GROMACS .gro file of C-alpha atoms in nm:
model
  122
    1GLU     CA    1  11.075   9.360  10.122
    2LEU     CA    2  11.331   9.505  10.361
    3MET     CA    3  11.613   9.653  10.156
    4SER     CA    4  11.858   9.925  10.257
    5VAL     CA    5  11.734  10.284  10.221
    6ARG     CA    6  12.081  10.435  10.195
    7PRO     CA    7  12.077  10.714   9.933
    8GLU     CA    8  12.292  10.507   9.695
    9PHE     CA    9  12.044  10.219   9.702
   10ILE     CA   10  11.749  10.452   9.647
   11ILE     CA   11  11.923  10.578   9.331
   12TRP     CA   12  12.021  10.227   9.211
   13ILE     CA   13  11.690  10.047   9.272
   14PRO     CA   14  11.390  10.208   9.100
   15ASN     CA   15  11.087  10.247   9.329
   16LEU     CA   16  11.276  10.113   9.631
   17LEU     CA   17  11.059  10.308   9.874
   18LEU     CA   18  10.753  10.147   9.714
   19LEU     CA   19  10.899   9.796   9.749
   20ASN     CA   20  10.997   9.809  10.115
   21GLU     CA   21  10.752   9.737  10.394
   22ARG     CA   22  10.579  10.057  10.499
   23VAL     CA   23  10.316  10.188  10.736
   24VAL     CA   24  10.106  10.484  10.625
   25TYR     CA   25   9.902  10.711  10.850
   26LEU     CA   26   9.674  10.982  10.712
   27GLY     CA   27   9.536  11.273  10.905
   28GLN     CA   28   9.432  11.634  10.921
   29TYR     CA   29   9.598  11.928  11.089
   30LYS     CA   30   9.514  12.299  11.094
   31HIS     CA   31   9.633  12.355  10.733
   32GLY     CA   32   9.486  12.041  10.574
   33LEU     CA   33   9.598  11.690  10.486
   34MET     CA   34   9.905  11.530  10.642
   35THR     CA   35  10.051  11.185  10.573
   36GLN     CA   36  10.335  11.007  10.744
   37THR     CA   37  10.487  10.701  10.578
   38MET     CA   38  10.730  10.496  10.784
   39ILE     CA   39  10.947  10.278  10.559
   40GLY     CA   40  11.122   9.969  10.689
   41ALA     CA   41  11.466   9.864  10.569
   42THR     CA   42  11.728   9.592  10.603
   43ASN     CA   43  11.780   9.505  10.972
   44VAL     CA   44  11.553   9.792  11.080
   45GLY     CA   45  11.212   9.677  10.964
   46SER     CA   46  11.050   9.673  11.306
   47ILE     CA   47  10.818   9.972  11.330
   48ASP     CA   48  10.645  10.044  11.662
   49VAL     CA   49  10.356  10.293  11.661
   50TYR     CA   50  10.264  10.358  12.023
   51PHE     CA   51   9.888  10.396  11.982
   52ASP     CA   52   9.847  10.109  11.732
   53LYS     CA   53   9.905   9.783  11.919
   54THR     CA   54   9.764   9.579  11.627
   55LEU     CA   55  10.061   9.674  11.406
   56LYS     CA   56  10.305   9.387  11.352
   57THR     CA   57  10.589   9.458  11.109
   58ASN     CA   58  10.898   9.278  10.986
   59GLN     CA   59  10.715   8.949  10.940
   60LYS     CA   60  10.725   8.730  10.632
   61LEU     CA   61  10.370   8.708  10.500
   62ASP     CA   62  10.231   8.553  10.185
   63ASP     CA   63  10.000   8.757   9.961
   64TYR     CA   64   9.687   8.602  10.115
   65THR     CA   65   9.795   8.683  10.472
   66PHE     CA   66   9.890   9.037  10.370
   67ARG     CA   67   9.551   9.087  10.206
   68ILE     CA   68   9.371   8.976  10.525
   69TRP     CA   69   9.593   9.198  10.743
   70LYS     CA   70   9.538   9.499  10.518
   71GLU     CA   71   9.162   9.454  10.517
   72LYS     CA   72   9.130   9.370  10.886
   73PHE     CA   73   9.328   9.662  11.022
   74GLN     CA   74   9.211   9.950  10.810
   75SER     CA   75   9.071  10.185  11.067
   76THR     CA   76   8.897  10.518  11.085
   77GLN     CA   77   8.962  10.549  11.458
   78GLU     CA   78   9.046  10.912  11.532
   79THR     CA   79   9.358  10.982  11.733
   80SER     CA   80   9.509  11.322  11.806
   81PHE     CA   81   9.855  11.429  11.911
   82ASP     CA   82   9.998  11.738  12.073
   83LYS     CA   83  10.294  11.909  11.908
   84GLY     CA   84  10.611  11.717  11.994
   85GLU     CA   85  10.426  11.416  12.135
   86ALA     CA   86  10.590  11.079  12.062
   87PHE     CA   87  10.422  10.886  11.779
   88GLY     CA   88  10.635  10.574  11.745
   89GLU     CA   89  10.981  10.448  11.664
   90PHE     CA   90  11.194  10.224  11.449
   91LYS     CA   91  11.399   9.956  11.618
   92LEU     CA   92  11.733  10.110  11.501
   93GLY     CA   93  11.615  10.362  11.241
   94SER     CA   94  11.501  10.399  10.884
   95CYS     CA   95  11.315  10.651  10.669
   96ILE     CA   96  11.003  10.862  10.716
   97VAL     CA   97  10.832  11.050  10.434
   98LEU     CA   98  10.603  11.338  10.536
   99VAL     CA   99  10.361  11.497  10.291
  100PHE     CA  100  10.142  11.784  10.400
  101GLU     CA  101   9.938  12.075  10.275
  102ALA     CA  102  10.078  12.408  10.387
  103PRO     CA  103   9.978  12.773  10.359
  104SER     CA  104  10.136  12.969  10.071
  105THR     CA  105  10.351  13.159  10.324
  106TYR     CA  106  10.524  12.841  10.448
  107HIS     CA  107  10.902  12.821  10.405
  108PHE     CA  108  11.117  12.521  10.491
  109ALA     CA  109  11.383  12.582  10.757
  110HIS     CA  110  11.588  12.290  10.620
  111GLN     CA  111  11.719  12.197  10.277
  112ALA     CA  112  11.708  11.858  10.104
  113GLY     CA  113  11.971  11.631  10.257
  114ASP     CA  114  11.984  11.808  10.596
  115LYS     CA  115  11.985  11.577  10.896
  116ILE     CA  116  11.709  11.637  11.149
  117ARG     CA  117  11.773  11.494  11.494
  118VAL     CA  118  11.515  11.364  11.739
  119GLY     CA  119  11.391  11.650  11.955
  120GLU     CA  120  11.525  11.920  11.723
  121LYS     CA  121  11.292  12.217  11.686
  122LEU     CA  122  11.182  12.277  11.329
   0.00000   0.00000   0.00000
């Protein structure tokens, strides 16, 4: 699905972020596990990940086609990135959920609801 991810819709539609098309990448960094989930939305479902040319999003697929795509493109290919290196983009914009292990001394510089702009130092 490709529904709006505006905060109001996320509140109104249970599990909205689980319903919308998404791309999940798992990896390791110096403090442990890191995941990045890119979630498509209405009119902004096209997700472009620069190193993954097999990725095709924002396409209507039946369950059988999805199952083949999911099985065919699961990969264990290792890729590394330098800090600040471009990973990919949305064609217009949407939502990214980051989950990561951090040391006990880690403190967030931002609060929930803060806007973080492209290129902003964190």
